[in-house]
């Protein structure tokens, strides 16, 4: 039984006392008039009492309605808790399913056709390495050619300083072309595909090689400059397209090792150019045009081999939406008809990056989510170029000569650099997926920092103890050993990892734009080092490598603090690291989040209000496995029920103020907060 409010109880008590007093007065009084007046007062008080009782009944009914509403909301909260528990169960099952899928991906091996495709693609990186080193050995021959051409044209000798500037231009214009090629690499990849872009790029490779080879015949060093620029554009496109293609066709467990093949091809190209550049082969006044003209060979070979290779399955499936062609390409690359795990993983990546698909470079720069991986990719590219390695590649012969070696010994020491690069890159291939990208990069930067200091010390010893023959000999050995050790640690880490990790940090949509920006920065730094090192050498003299030591220390700290480990992570898991806003998130969290991305991306599009005409309801049929479909159904049902249960309150108002408008000034009792599990999604 509902008790009356205290105010109403007091009112009834007062009226009852007044009524008793009037009845007593009637019993004592004798006059008829007074009896009539008293009865009228009693009647009016009885009417007031009736109104109060009716008001009380109305308020009791309102309280009952409020209690029913509260009970309904409590039932809804309980239902939501049950839905969340069910959602957690499906998330756990989905995570287990994704883990099993990842284990199956990790069991994939290297097939003949995959090896053939990678070999065909990395010919572009061999082109890059060859043209980086080919200008080094015939430096003296090229300078003599420039002097002869200038004298035949103008009848006077070219000053030595002007010759150095022209040679620096021949070196650095290659990097200017690389900047242009790297900048347009993303557009070419999206327009023509990875394989199609590489095939078209060979036209530039053949053209640039022919121009350089005809330099002496035409008696024009401008043709050498133009040929170096064209071949630079070709190599810039290669540095963007080749790592992208290899990272997209490589199995998960081999992505690190196969990504290192990029750098292996570069080092083989470097070594080849250095070996062919010795005086006994092509390093002569008559042979150097053929030496630089051999750049047509990698382009011609790739033009023959690459058409047999398939296009990137990720490009076919995610960018072009050609699922059957993607399956066909995967069957050839994996030498198996069981490609569902790869297709499923690509679909997961596609859903994870739907909001970022077809992203431009400006949108990439402005995106808060992608800014962190973009900064990491750019700094990793800078750590490769500003480490001082290109100073060694471009000017190693003169560097060794200034350290006290003879010209012939300096050239053979330069060949030693190329051989060590090839050997250490081969060693780093199995380490890449065993030790990890971040760890190897830290080792590489640390070792380069130490031996850059030793290179500086060797120069200082020559200055202070140059009059002692024994010290000169010892200093020459120290210089060579320090430079070779510097190259060893470069090959271990900064040589290959920046190209690989930049492609790994981004999903399919923003990857071409990210590669374009990273490659542009790489070539820009390459150009600055190539054009600026001679001037820096003449200005700083014995302290030439000290700025590189400072840069190496900065890059080591940045890598330690900011760069995540991407070993054995799928693209969706790497994306999840940065979606969380912290590149060093735990592996389990990234796995869970990576699995959840499949469903969360669809749930993000659930309407906050009634769906308008033309809007499509999310379809759970788009999910590729029953676990994801069931999870989506459960979560979508939960969101729909929650939407219909709680959106009756107008936007911008709280629940209690809404009830006060409905039931008067008296607020209903507060609802107890729902007790959700700590780890509920």
XYZ file of C-alpha atoms in Angstrom:
681
model
C 0.000 0.000 0.000
C 1.369 3.420 -0.997
C 1.702 5.890 1.930
C 0.504 9.494 1.504
C 3.029 12.299 1.207
C 3.716 14.076 4.576
C 2.176 17.368 3.389
C -1.069 15.608 2.442
C -1.183 13.671 5.730
C -0.822 16.941 7.673
C -3.597 18.572 5.632
C -5.994 15.661 6.272
C -5.197 15.700 10.007
C -5.920 19.463 10.296
C -9.188 19.107 8.421
C -10.204 16.185 10.623
C -9.527 18.218 13.782
C -11.531 21.164 12.387
C -14.418 18.834 11.539
C -14.435 17.315 15.051
C -14.382 20.805 16.577
C -17.393 21.886 14.495
C -19.349 18.766 15.422
C -18.653 19.381 19.094
C -19.827 22.957 18.702
C -23.012 21.770 17.031
C -23.716 19.450 19.912
C -23.342 22.360 22.351
C -25.129 25.020 20.275
C -28.914 25.552 19.905
C -29.309 27.952 17.087
C -30.383 26.744 13.685
C -28.424 29.434 11.808
C -25.179 28.467 13.350
C -25.847 24.821 12.435
C -26.393 25.742 8.777
C -23.171 27.791 8.597
C -21.171 25.007 10.231
C -22.520 22.441 7.804
C -21.528 24.648 4.850
C -17.999 24.917 6.216
C -17.877 21.162 6.693
C -19.043 20.638 3.090
C -16.352 22.958 1.679
C -13.654 21.254 3.721
C -14.868 17.849 2.526
C -14.593 19.094 -1.103
C -11.024 20.240 -0.483
C -10.235 16.877 1.057
C -11.673 15.120 -2.008
C -9.473 17.238 -4.335
C -6.403 16.465 -2.242
C -7.143 12.748 -2.349
C -7.586 12.910 -6.153
C -4.269 14.805 -6.470
C -2.625 12.180 -4.315
C -3.976 9.411 -6.518
C -2.618 11.217 -9.623
C 0.837 11.517 -8.067
C 0.764 7.864 -7.025
C -0.053 6.907 -10.628
C 2.874 9.035 -11.877
C 5.194 7.345 -9.384
C 4.012 3.954 -10.628
C 4.689 4.974 -14.242
C 8.160 6.183 -13.275
C 8.874 2.923 -11.509
C 7.780 0.943 -14.581
C 10.055 3.103 -16.798
C 12.959 2.631 -14.402
C 12.402 -1.118 -14.403
C 12.377 -1.157 -18.200
C 15.640 0.781 -18.343
C 17.219 -1.523 -15.781
C 16.153 -4.477 -17.935
C 17.738 -2.754 -20.958
C 20.993 -2.217 -19.043
C 21.026 -5.873 -18.060
C 20.399 -6.848 -21.660
C 23.275 -4.614 -22.770
C 25.561 -6.304 -20.234
C 24.578 -9.699 -21.605
C 25.203 -8.487 -25.174
C 28.661 -7.217 -24.172
C 29.524 -10.550 -22.595
C 28.414 -12.259 -25.783
C 30.442 -9.756 -27.817
C 33.534 -10.491 -25.726
C 33.099 -14.190 -26.325
C 32.923 -13.687 -30.098
C 35.913 -11.342 -30.026
C 37.933 -14.020 -28.254
C 36.881 -16.577 -30.834
C 37.670 -14.176 -33.660
C 41.105 -13.460 -32.188
C 41.779 -17.194 -31.936
C 40.652 -17.665 -35.520
C 42.875 -14.778 -36.708
C 45.804 -16.242 -34.797
C 45.325 -19.613 -36.510
C 45.119 -17.853 -39.870
C 48.344 -15.981 -39.121
C 50.079 -19.236 -38.150
C 49.068 -20.713 -41.505
C 50.462 -17.621 -43.247
C 53.723 -18.045 -41.322
C 54.067 -21.584 -42.676
C 54.248 -20.457 -46.313
C 57.559 -21.024 -48.066
C 59.597 -19.734 -50.970
C 58.450 -21.079 -54.342
C 60.202 -21.053 -57.703
C 57.788 -18.586 -59.292
C 57.948 -16.257 -56.290
C 61.756 -16.313 -56.548
C 61.536 -15.625 -60.276
C 59.183 -12.676 -59.730
C 61.400 -11.173 -57.030
C 64.528 -11.582 -59.171
C 62.797 -9.886 -62.093
C 61.644 -6.984 -59.913
C 64.936 -6.348 -58.071
C 66.742 -5.787 -61.373
C 65.411 -2.257 -60.910
C 67.292 -1.954 -57.607
C 70.415 -3.412 -59.257
C 70.080 -0.577 -61.763
C 69.967 1.865 -58.858
C 73.081 0.409 -57.234
C 75.028 0.245 -60.496
C 74.390 3.890 -61.369
C 75.149 5.023 -57.839
C 78.648 3.527 -57.965
C 79.518 3.648 -61.666
C 80.514 7.328 -61.571
C 83.083 6.734 -58.811
C 85.919 4.723 -60.384
C 86.311 6.641 -63.697
C 86.310 10.040 -61.945
C 89.733 11.001 -63.336
C 88.866 9.808 -66.844
C 85.608 11.778 -66.873
C 87.387 14.916 -65.665
C 89.995 14.572 -68.455
C 87.147 14.191 -70.978
C 85.469 17.368 -69.701
C 88.758 19.292 -69.992
C 89.317 18.064 -73.536
C 85.770 18.944 -74.652
C 85.986 22.405 -73.095
C 89.381 23.087 -74.705
C 88.183 21.902 -78.117
C 85.173 24.218 -77.865
C 86.639 27.353 -76.371
C 90.357 26.984 -77.008
C 91.379 27.392 -73.375
C 91.956 25.122 -70.393
C 89.198 24.538 -67.863
C 90.109 25.500 -64.322
C 90.477 22.637 -61.833
C 87.793 24.102 -59.592
C 85.363 24.277 -62.527
C 86.136 20.658 -63.405
C 85.278 19.630 -59.850
C 81.989 21.499 -60.076
C 81.100 19.829 -63.378
C 81.929 16.404 -61.968
C 79.839 17.136 -58.848
C 76.994 18.087 -61.187
C 77.341 14.766 -63.028
C 77.161 12.987 -59.664
C 74.302 14.977 -58.137
C 72.024 15.362 -61.188
C 71.395 11.631 -60.842
C 69.801 12.399 -57.466
C 67.698 15.226 -58.956
C 66.229 12.749 -61.425
C 65.726 10.323 -58.545
C 63.713 12.950 -56.664
C 61.412 13.411 -59.636
C 61.025 9.665 -60.139
C 60.369 9.047 -56.461
C 57.789 11.843 -56.350
C 55.723 10.410 -59.212
C 56.222 6.794 -58.078
C 52.968 6.649 -56.122
C 50.916 8.025 -59.015
C 52.518 5.561 -61.429
C 51.841 2.673 -59.012
C 48.150 3.583 -58.742
C 47.683 4.330 -62.429
C 49.557 1.451 -64.057
C 50.043 -0.985 -61.178
C 53.308 -2.135 -59.625
C 54.295 -4.452 -62.464
C 52.973 -2.144 -65.190
C 54.885 0.806 -63.748
C 58.126 -1.205 -63.687
C 57.675 -2.250 -67.318
C 57.091 1.328 -68.497
C 60.019 2.526 -66.411
C 62.422 0.400 -68.450
C 61.940 2.777 -71.389
C 63.640 5.472 -69.304
C 66.390 3.036 -68.284
C 67.218 2.162 -71.889
C 67.068 5.806 -72.994
C 69.287 7.049 -70.164
C 71.851 4.290 -70.696
C 72.068 5.011 -74.436
C 72.587 8.737 -73.813
C 75.414 8.101 -71.356
C 77.025 5.531 -73.630
C 77.073 7.985 -76.549
C 78.677 10.790 -74.520
C 82.179 10.447 -75.966
C 80.987 9.814 -79.508
C 78.977 13.035 -79.449
C 81.868 14.878 -77.739
C 79.375 16.431 -75.278
C 79.485 16.227 -71.517
C 75.966 17.726 -71.500
C 74.745 14.401 -72.869
C 76.315 12.698 -69.856
C 74.415 15.071 -67.575
C 71.122 14.482 -69.408
C 71.635 10.713 -69.454
C 72.420 10.722 -65.718
C 69.224 12.713 -65.119
C 67.062 10.282 -67.149
C 68.592 7.243 -65.472
C 68.022 9.025 -62.142
C 64.288 9.289 -62.889
C 64.346 5.591 -63.752
C 66.074 4.682 -60.476
C 63.755 6.947 -58.471
C 60.749 5.072 -59.844
C 62.484 1.773 -59.110
C 63.130 2.697 -55.477
C 59.414 3.398 -55.072
C 57.900 0.549 -57.114
C 60.229 -2.379 -56.367
C 59.962 -2.391 -52.516
C 56.203 -1.913 -52.854
C 55.858 -4.844 -55.256
C 58.042 -7.201 -53.208
C 56.361 -6.382 -49.877
C 52.950 -7.076 -51.448
C 53.789 -10.432 -53.050
C 55.979 -11.790 -50.203
C 54.490 -14.210 -47.620
C 54.239 -12.847 -44.078
C 57.070 -14.966 -42.663
C 59.450 -14.102 -45.526
C 58.632 -10.410 -45.931
C 61.665 -9.228 -43.967
C 64.190 -11.467 -45.685
C 62.770 -10.874 -49.157
C 62.644 -7.145 -48.462
C 66.383 -7.289 -47.806
C 66.828 -8.616 -51.350
C 66.220 -4.986 -52.433
C 69.411 -3.924 -50.727
C 71.219 -7.052 -51.910
C 70.494 -6.050 -55.501
C 71.727 -2.518 -54.785
C 74.981 -3.815 -53.338
C 75.485 -6.255 -56.221
C 75.013 -3.336 -58.627
C 77.528 -1.284 -56.665
C 80.081 -4.105 -56.651
C 79.568 -4.751 -60.356
C 80.179 -1.104 -61.211
C 83.317 -1.024 -59.057
C 84.766 -4.231 -60.518
C 84.085 -3.155 -64.102
C 85.503 0.279 -63.312
C 89.071 -0.848 -62.592
C 91.704 0.074 -65.166
C 92.226 -3.524 -66.252
C 88.610 -3.729 -67.502
C 86.676 -0.536 -68.377
C 88.217 2.136 -66.149
C 90.134 3.699 -69.027
C 89.736 6.749 -71.264
C 88.286 4.573 -74.010
C 86.282 2.199 -71.813
C 84.377 4.495 -69.441
C 81.570 5.389 -71.933
C 80.802 1.683 -72.258
C 80.971 1.395 -68.467
C 78.230 3.994 -67.949
C 76.305 2.769 -71.021
C 75.941 -0.734 -69.569
C 73.022 0.709 -67.568
C 70.800 -0.451 -70.453
C 71.421 -4.110 -69.547
C 69.295 -4.354 -66.336
C 66.460 -2.510 -68.092
C 66.553 -4.806 -71.110
C 66.726 -7.913 -68.937
C 63.764 -6.786 -66.821
C 61.803 -5.959 -69.950
C 62.247 -9.585 -71.033
C 61.622 -11.326 -67.675
C 58.934 -9.233 -65.948
C 55.991 -9.739 -68.368
C 55.757 -13.372 -67.223
C 55.319 -12.292 -63.570
C 51.871 -11.578 -62.091
C 50.703 -8.190 -60.928
C 50.645 -7.584 -57.165
C 47.640 -9.528 -55.734
C 46.997 -6.743 -53.216
C 46.803 -4.198 -56.010
C 44.427 -6.440 -57.959
C 42.152 -7.200 -55.002
C 42.165 -4.010 -52.930
C 42.785 -1.272 -55.500
C 41.139 -2.766 -58.604
C 38.628 -5.116 -56.894
C 39.555 -7.942 -59.284
C 39.268 -10.896 -56.943
C 39.568 -13.661 -59.522
C 42.749 -12.159 -61.004
C 44.152 -11.782 -57.483
C 43.421 -15.442 -56.720
C 45.076 -16.486 -59.969
C 48.184 -14.451 -59.153
C 48.349 -15.901 -55.633
C 48.044 -19.470 -56.919
C 51.030 -18.893 -59.176
C 53.114 -17.183 -56.489
C 52.302 -19.711 -53.743
C 52.300 -22.770 -56.054
C 49.110 -23.873 -54.315
C 45.347 -23.609 -54.702
C 44.961 -22.930 -50.961
C 45.073 -19.135 -50.992
C 42.062 -18.368 -48.786
C 44.241 -17.228 -45.867
C 45.978 -14.670 -48.096
C 42.665 -13.468 -49.527
C 41.183 -13.198 -46.041
C 44.192 -11.248 -44.765
C 43.944 -8.842 -47.702
C 40.226 -8.383 -47.089
C 40.968 -7.584 -43.449
C 43.534 -4.995 -44.539
C 41.049 -3.559 -47.020
C 38.392 -3.104 -44.323
C 40.952 -1.688 -41.909
C 41.968 1.061 -44.334
C 38.622 1.835 -45.972
C 38.657 5.330 -44.479
C 42.118 5.924 -45.974
C 41.687 4.472 -49.475
C 42.816 6.520 -52.508
C 44.615 8.970 -50.268
C 46.671 11.790 -51.743
C 50.030 13.001 -50.493
C 48.507 16.150 -48.986
C 45.793 14.125 -47.231
C 48.484 11.770 -45.959
C 50.490 14.648 -44.504
C 47.379 16.134 -42.834
C 46.048 12.833 -41.439
C 46.538 12.628 -37.625
C 46.461 8.817 -37.688
C 49.053 8.502 -40.453
C 51.308 11.353 -39.373
C 53.281 9.229 -36.932
C 54.157 6.402 -39.384
C 54.919 9.008 -42.049
C 57.392 10.782 -39.755
C 58.995 7.432 -38.916
C 59.281 6.524 -42.614
C 60.834 9.897 -43.490
C 63.344 9.802 -40.615
C 64.291 6.221 -41.522
C 65.074 7.370 -45.075
C 67.119 10.266 -43.724
C 69.002 7.867 -41.449
C 70.111 6.033 -44.584
C 71.284 9.033 -46.584
C 72.576 11.378 -43.863
C 74.591 8.589 -42.257
C 77.473 9.471 -44.590
C 77.302 6.284 -46.649
C 76.844 8.116 -49.950
C 79.953 10.139 -49.235
C 81.736 6.775 -49.103
C 80.021 5.475 -52.275
C 80.599 8.577 -54.385
C 84.048 9.600 -53.164
C 85.580 6.455 -51.649
C 88.497 6.401 -54.099
C 89.549 9.982 -53.318
C 88.841 9.347 -49.626
C 91.283 6.437 -49.526
C 93.843 8.374 -51.584
C 93.764 11.266 -49.114
C 94.330 8.718 -46.318
C 97.695 7.753 -47.830
C 96.846 4.867 -50.174
C 98.089 4.729 -53.740
C 95.576 5.225 -56.557
C 95.554 1.526 -57.426
C 95.201 0.464 -53.775
C 92.390 2.988 -53.292
C 90.440 1.480 -56.195
C 90.837 -2.034 -54.841
C 89.756 -0.812 -51.377
C 86.650 0.630 -53.049
C 85.963 -2.801 -54.563
C 86.352 -4.205 -51.059
C 83.559 -1.900 -49.934
C 81.241 -3.362 -52.563
C 82.188 -6.953 -51.701
C 81.599 -6.384 -47.987
C 78.234 -4.776 -48.735
C 77.137 -7.842 -50.686
C 78.411 -10.288 -48.037
C 76.861 -8.481 -45.075
C 73.549 -8.016 -46.883
C 73.443 -11.774 -47.444
C 74.132 -12.276 -43.726
C 71.330 -9.864 -42.772
C 68.654 -11.694 -44.830
C 68.026 -14.496 -42.265
C 68.555 -12.050 -39.375
C 65.804 -9.737 -40.600
C 62.939 -12.066 -39.639
C 64.782 -13.549 -36.668
C 66.203 -10.503 -34.881
C 63.775 -7.871 -36.123
C 63.962 -4.646 -38.119
C 64.216 -2.237 -35.206
C 66.963 -4.180 -33.423
C 69.124 -4.503 -36.540
C 68.654 -0.820 -37.327
C 69.849 0.118 -33.836
C 72.914 -2.136 -34.184
C 73.677 -0.662 -37.603
C 73.377 2.982 -36.523
C 75.399 2.349 -33.356
C 78.246 0.665 -35.233
C 78.303 3.389 -37.896
C 78.499 6.060 -35.185
C 81.511 4.378 -33.554
C 83.456 3.890 -36.793
C 82.650 7.357 -38.112
C 84.527 8.589 -35.039
C 87.429 6.274 -35.931
C 87.470 7.659 -39.504
C 87.809 11.160 -38.070
C 90.598 9.962 -35.747
C 92.482 8.461 -38.727
C 92.363 11.837 -40.503
C 93.629 13.633 -37.387
C 96.510 11.150 -36.982
C 97.593 11.894 -40.538
C 97.657 15.633 -39.774
C 99.585 15.458 -36.497
C 101.896 12.498 -37.222
C 102.185 12.697 -41.006
C 105.954 13.084 -40.858
C 106.396 9.601 -39.325
C 106.302 6.941 -42.040
C 105.261 4.180 -39.616
C 102.342 6.314 -38.428
C 101.298 6.964 -42.021
C 101.171 3.244 -42.752
C 99.282 2.531 -39.543
C 96.884 5.403 -40.204
C 96.181 4.087 -43.711
C 95.214 0.702 -42.302
C 93.053 2.353 -39.623
C 91.297 4.452 -42.270
C 90.565 1.452 -44.500
C 89.427 -0.783 -41.616
C 87.236 1.975 -40.161
C 85.629 2.706 -43.545
C 84.998 -0.967 -44.271
C 83.523 -1.480 -40.778
C 81.358 1.600 -41.341
C 80.015 -0.083 -44.488
C 79.500 -3.410 -42.653
C 77.159 -1.833 -40.116
C 75.387 0.111 -42.846
C 74.654 -3.162 -44.643
C 73.332 -4.713 -41.416
C 70.752 -2.020 -40.711
C 70.259 1.311 -42.530
C 71.030 -0.185 -45.940
C 67.873 -2.247 -46.381
C 65.521 -1.532 -43.490
C 64.279 1.977 -44.482
C 62.997 0.737 -47.853
C 61.277 -2.233 -46.251
C 59.791 -0.623 -43.167
C 58.325 2.322 -45.088
C 56.273 -0.109 -47.183
C 55.298 -2.084 -44.048
C 54.090 0.897 -41.994
C 51.195 1.706 -44.347
C 48.165 -0.178 -45.594
C 47.236 -0.511 -49.268
C 45.476 2.852 -49.618
C 48.111 5.312 -48.355
C 51.139 3.135 -49.230
C 51.850 4.620 -52.707
C 51.641 8.210 -51.437
C 53.803 7.338 -48.415
C 56.417 5.669 -50.616
C 56.466 8.733 -52.890
C 57.118 11.094 -49.985
C 59.726 8.811 -48.391
C 61.571 8.227 -51.679
C 61.471 11.957 -52.467
C 63.067 12.717 -49.091
C 65.638 9.943 -49.637
C 66.714 11.295 -53.010
C 66.711 14.870 -51.773
C 69.112 13.917 -48.976
C 71.099 11.897 -51.526
C 71.409 15.012 -53.689
C 72.464 17.247 -50.797
C 75.194 14.813 -49.759
C 76.403 14.325 -53.339
C 76.593 18.046 -54.125
C 77.715 19.204 -50.706
C 80.312 16.653 -49.628
C 83.237 18.066 -51.691
C 82.661 21.544 -50.240
C 82.196 20.106 -46.763
C 85.420 18.139 -47.187
C 87.400 21.249 -48.147
C 85.857 23.286 -45.321
C 85.980 20.804 -42.449
C 89.039 18.913 -43.716
C 89.869 16.294 -41.060
C 86.478 16.719 -39.346
C 84.490 15.885 -42.489
C 82.691 12.894 -40.927
C 81.865 14.635 -37.642
C 78.457 16.014 -38.844
C 77.538 12.472 -39.924
C 78.441 11.222 -36.429
C 76.022 13.766 -34.912
C 73.251 12.697 -37.306
C 73.851 9.020 -36.496
C 73.484 9.692 -32.767
C 70.190 11.561 -33.376
C 68.819 8.781 -35.590
C 69.778 6.115 -33.026
C 67.834 7.942 -30.283
C 64.813 8.416 -32.567
C 64.797 4.731 -33.564
C 65.035 3.633 -29.933
C 62.207 5.929 -28.820
C 59.754 5.931 -31.721
C 60.188 3.096 -34.213
C 58.015 -0.019 -33.595
C 59.012 -3.590 -34.365
C 57.155 -4.888 -37.437
C 58.597 -8.420 -37.501
C 55.921 -11.097 -38.154
C 53.079 -8.567 -37.979
C 50.344 -8.390 -40.575
C 49.624 -5.035 -42.214
C 46.424 -4.699 -40.159
C 48.345 -5.257 -36.902
C 50.914 -2.621 -37.856
C 48.084 -0.231 -38.689
C 46.549 -0.978 -35.278
C 49.755 0.126 -33.518
C 49.304 3.657 -34.808
C 45.517 3.660 -34.450
C 46.202 3.266 -30.736
C 48.411 6.320 -30.882
C 51.493 4.495 -29.618
C 53.961 2.720 -31.837
C 55.202 0.559 -28.955
C 51.869 -1.075 -28.047
C 52.071 -4.676 -26.901
C 51.820 -7.456 -29.477
C 48.699 -8.928 -27.894
C 46.908 -5.563 -27.966
C 47.788 -5.080 -31.621
C 46.531 -8.595 -32.436
C 43.254 -7.998 -30.628
C 42.801 -4.621 -32.208
C 43.790 -5.945 -35.603
C 41.138 -8.668 -35.319
C 38.521 -6.177 -34.137
C 39.188 -3.856 -37.083
C 37.265 -6.233 -39.329
C 34.030 -5.502 -37.469
C 34.685 -2.082 -35.984
C 35.080 -0.485 -39.392
C 31.570 -1.570 -40.277
C 30.150 -0.562 -36.893
C 31.613 2.931 -37.252
C 29.033 3.588 -39.957
C 26.012 2.767 -37.758
C 23.651 5.771 -37.782
C 23.258 7.917 -34.693
C 19.747 8.863 -35.861
C 17.131 7.288 -38.083
C 18.550 6.283 -41.447
C 17.648 8.576 -44.250
C 16.641 7.521 -47.703
C 19.519 6.301 -49.737
C 21.603 5.148 -46.786
C 22.490 1.502 -46.798
C 22.343 -0.713 -43.798
C 25.696 -2.412 -43.117
C 25.689 -5.907 -44.490
C 27.249 -8.662 -42.418
C 27.460 -10.788 -45.565
C 30.577 -8.859 -46.585
C 32.585 -10.586 -43.872
C 34.600 -13.522 -45.077
C 34.191 -15.966 -42.191
C 31.344 -17.025 -39.879
C 33.026 -15.712 -36.746
C 33.111 -12.166 -38.149
C 29.533 -12.458 -39.411
C 28.255 -13.592 -36.008
C 30.226 -10.875 -34.230
C 28.810 -8.264 -36.576
C 25.246 -9.503 -36.102
C 25.614 -9.428 -32.333
C 27.249 -6.000 -32.216
C 24.861 -4.496 -34.746
C 21.868 -5.823 -32.805
C 23.300 -4.362 -29.610
C 23.802 -0.943 -31.207
C 20.328 -0.988 -32.754
C 18.638 -1.847 -29.448
C 20.687 0.704 -27.587
C 19.802 3.299 -30.214
C 16.047 2.706 -29.931
C 16.171 2.464 -26.123
C 18.120 5.620 -25.384
C 17.540 8.062 -28.226
C 14.102 9.134 -26.916
C 15.924 11.770 -24.859
C 16.444 14.909 -26.972
C 20.004 15.656 -28.018
C 21.894 17.923 -25.674
C 19.815 17.068 -22.557
C 20.438 14.568 -19.806
C 18.057 11.815 -18.797
C 16.919 13.362 -15.485
C 16.064 16.770 -16.988
C 13.931 15.028 -19.626
C 11.941 13.216 -16.911
C 11.442 16.450 -14.992
C 9.771 17.967 -18.046
C 7.541 14.899 -18.360
C 6.525 14.390 -14.727
C 6.928 17.797 -13.088
C 9.629 19.263 -10.885
C 10.168 16.084 -8.902
C 13.155 14.140 -10.366
C 13.002 10.354 -10.427
C 15.419 8.321 -8.310
C 18.920 8.109 -9.951
C 19.759 4.983 -11.926
C 22.634 2.900 -10.600
C 25.661 2.926 -13.001
C 25.989 -0.266 -15.060
C 28.858 -2.505 -13.930
C 30.659 -3.449 -17.102
C 33.617 -5.834 -17.045
C 37.009 -4.113 -16.963
C 38.135 -5.576 -20.270
C 34.817 -5.283 -22.089
C 35.087 -3.999 -25.631
